[in-house]
Amino acid sequence: MPTPPYKDYADSMDAEEAQTFRRAVLNIVAQIPAGSVTTYGTIALLAGWPSHARMVGRTLRYTPEAAALPCHRVVNAVGRTAPGWSRQRELLEAEGVKFKPNGHVDMTRHLWEPEQLF
């Protein structure tokens, strides 16, 4: 049986790393332009923790300051909106974001990938 791949990152952040990550996530989300979306994974990568896409979602959900940010512009890697947040699609459509017949954001038209990625 092959050896499973080893993680090249720590399983958890210390308090200082978590604060830095939270600030980075909020800063990145604040920059997403209207009519565009980005992914949890892209935000995690930009924040310096590429394997922590789920933590981006938790940060947005549990940080009070996130309520003032365009969190509705964050979707998963295939363009699916957050489960249980029906208003997210309405907010995106109001900005001109188009959806495919399967209910996912048309990522080829609306994906925002800042230049810092390249």
CSV table of C-alpha atoms in Angstrom, one decimal:
chain,number,residue,atom,x,y,z
A,1,MET,CA,0.0,0.0,0.0
A,2,PRO,CA,1.5,3.4,-1.0
A,3,THR,CA,2.3,5.9,1.7
A,4,PRO,CA,-0.3,8.7,2.0
A,5,PRO,CA,1.0,12.2,1.0
A,6,TYR,CA,2.2,14.2,4.0
A,7,LYS,CA,0.9,17.6,4.6
A,8,ASP,CA,3.4,20.5,4.2
A,9,TYR,CA,1.4,22.8,6.5
A,10,ALA,CA,0.5,22.8,10.1
A,11,ASP,CA,-2.9,21.5,11.1
A,12,SER,CA,-3.7,24.5,13.1
A,13,MET,CA,-2.6,28.1,13.4
A,14,ASP,CA,-1.4,29.8,16.5
A,15,ALA,CA,-3.3,32.8,17.8
A,16,GLU,CA,-1.1,35.3,16.0
A,17,GLU,CA,-1.3,33.4,12.7
A,18,ALA,CA,-5.1,33.2,13.0
A,19,GLN,CA,-5.4,37.0,13.5
A,20,THR,CA,-3.1,37.6,10.5
A,21,PHE,CA,-5.2,35.2,8.4
A,22,ARG,CA,-8.5,36.9,9.5
A,23,ARG,CA,-7.2,40.3,8.6
A,24,ALA,CA,-5.9,39.1,5.2
A,25,VAL,CA,-9.3,37.4,4.4
A,26,LEU,CA,-11.3,40.5,5.3
A,27,ASN,CA,-8.9,42.7,3.3
A,28,ILE,CA,-9.1,40.5,0.2
A,29,VAL,CA,-12.9,40.2,0.3
A,30,ALA,CA,-13.2,44.0,0.6
A,31,GLN,CA,-11.4,44.2,-2.8
A,32,ILE,CA,-13.6,41.9,-4.8
A,33,PRO,CA,-15.2,44.2,-7.4
A,34,ALA,CA,-19.0,44.3,-8.0
A,35,GLY,CA,-20.1,42.0,-10.7
A,36,SER,CA,-17.3,39.5,-9.9
A,37,VAL,CA,-16.8,36.6,-7.6
A,38,THR,CA,-13.8,34.8,-6.3
A,39,THR,CA,-13.4,31.5,-4.5
A,40,TYR,CA,-12.6,30.4,-0.9
A,41,GLY,CA,-9.5,28.7,-2.2
A,42,THR,CA,-8.2,31.8,-4.0
A,43,ILE,CA,-8.7,33.8,-0.8
A,44,ALA,CA,-6.9,31.2,1.2
A,45,LEU,CA,-4.0,31.2,-1.3
A,46,LEU,CA,-3.7,35.0,-1.2
A,47,ALA,CA,-3.8,34.9,2.6
A,48,GLY,CA,-0.8,32.6,2.6
A,49,TRP,CA,-2.6,29.4,3.7
A,50,PRO,CA,-3.6,27.7,0.4
A,51,SER,CA,-5.0,24.6,2.0
A,52,HIS,CA,-7.4,26.5,4.3
A,53,ALA,CA,-10.3,27.4,2.0
A,54,ARG,CA,-12.8,26.1,4.6
A,55,MET,CA,-11.3,28.4,7.2
A,56,VAL,CA,-12.0,31.3,4.9
A,57,GLY,CA,-15.7,30.4,5.0
A,58,ARG,CA,-15.6,30.1,8.8
A,59,THR,CA,-13.8,33.5,9.1
A,60,LEU,CA,-16.5,35.2,7.0
A,61,ARG,CA,-19.3,33.5,8.9
A,62,TYR,CA,-18.0,34.2,12.4
A,63,THR,CA,-16.3,37.6,12.2
A,64,PRO,CA,-18.7,40.4,12.9
A,65,GLU,CA,-16.8,42.9,10.7
A,66,ALA,CA,-17.5,40.6,7.7
A,67,ALA,CA,-21.1,41.7,7.7
A,68,ALA,CA,-20.1,45.1,6.2
A,69,LEU,CA,-18.1,43.4,3.3
A,70,PRO,CA,-19.2,41.9,0.0
A,71,CYS,CA,-19.1,38.3,1.3
A,72,HIS,CA,-21.8,37.4,-1.3
A,73,ARG,CA,-19.0,37.6,-3.9
A,74,VAL,CA,-17.3,34.5,-2.5
A,75,VAL,CA,-18.3,31.1,-3.9
A,76,ASN,CA,-16.8,27.7,-4.1
A,77,ALA,CA,-14.4,26.5,-6.8
A,78,VAL,CA,-17.2,25.5,-9.2
A,79,GLY,CA,-19.3,28.6,-8.6
A,80,ARG,CA,-21.8,27.2,-6.2
A,81,THR,CA,-23.2,29.7,-3.7
A,82,ALA,CA,-23.2,29.1,0.1
A,83,PRO,CA,-25.7,26.5,1.3
A,84,GLY,CA,-28.5,28.0,3.3
A,85,TRP,CA,-28.0,31.5,2.0
A,86,SER,CA,-30.6,32.0,-0.6
A,87,ARG,CA,-30.1,35.8,-0.7
A,88,GLN,CA,-26.6,35.4,-2.0
A,89,ARG,CA,-27.8,34.6,-5.5
A,90,GLU,CA,-30.1,37.6,-5.5
A,91,LEU,CA,-27.3,39.9,-4.4
A,92,LEU,CA,-25.0,38.6,-7.2
A,93,GLU,CA,-27.7,38.9,-9.9
A,94,ALA,CA,-28.4,42.5,-8.8
A,95,GLU,CA,-24.7,43.2,-9.7
A,96,GLY,CA,-25.1,41.5,-13.1
A,97,VAL,CA,-23.6,38.2,-12.3
A,98,LYS,CA,-24.9,35.4,-14.6
A,99,PHE,CA,-25.7,31.9,-13.5
A,100,LYS,CA,-25.5,28.7,-15.6
A,101,PRO,CA,-28.5,26.4,-15.9
A,102,ASN,CA,-27.1,24.2,-13.0
A,103,GLY,CA,-27.4,27.2,-10.7
A,104,HIS,CA,-23.7,27.9,-10.4
A,105,VAL,CA,-22.1,31.2,-11.2
A,106,ASP,CA,-20.7,31.5,-14.7
A,107,MET,CA,-17.1,31.5,-13.6
A,108,THR,CA,-15.6,32.0,-17.1
A,109,ARG,CA,-17.4,35.4,-17.1
A,110,HIS,CA,-17.2,36.6,-13.5
A,111,LEU,CA,-14.2,35.1,-11.8
A,112,TRP,CA,-11.9,37.7,-10.2
A,113,GLU,CA,-8.3,36.6,-9.8
A,114,PRO,CA,-6.2,39.4,-8.7
A,115,GLU,CA,-2.7,39.9,-10.2
A,116,GLN,CA,-1.0,39.0,-6.9
A,117,LEU,CA,-1.7,35.3,-7.8
A,118,PHE,CA,0.5,35.5,-10.8
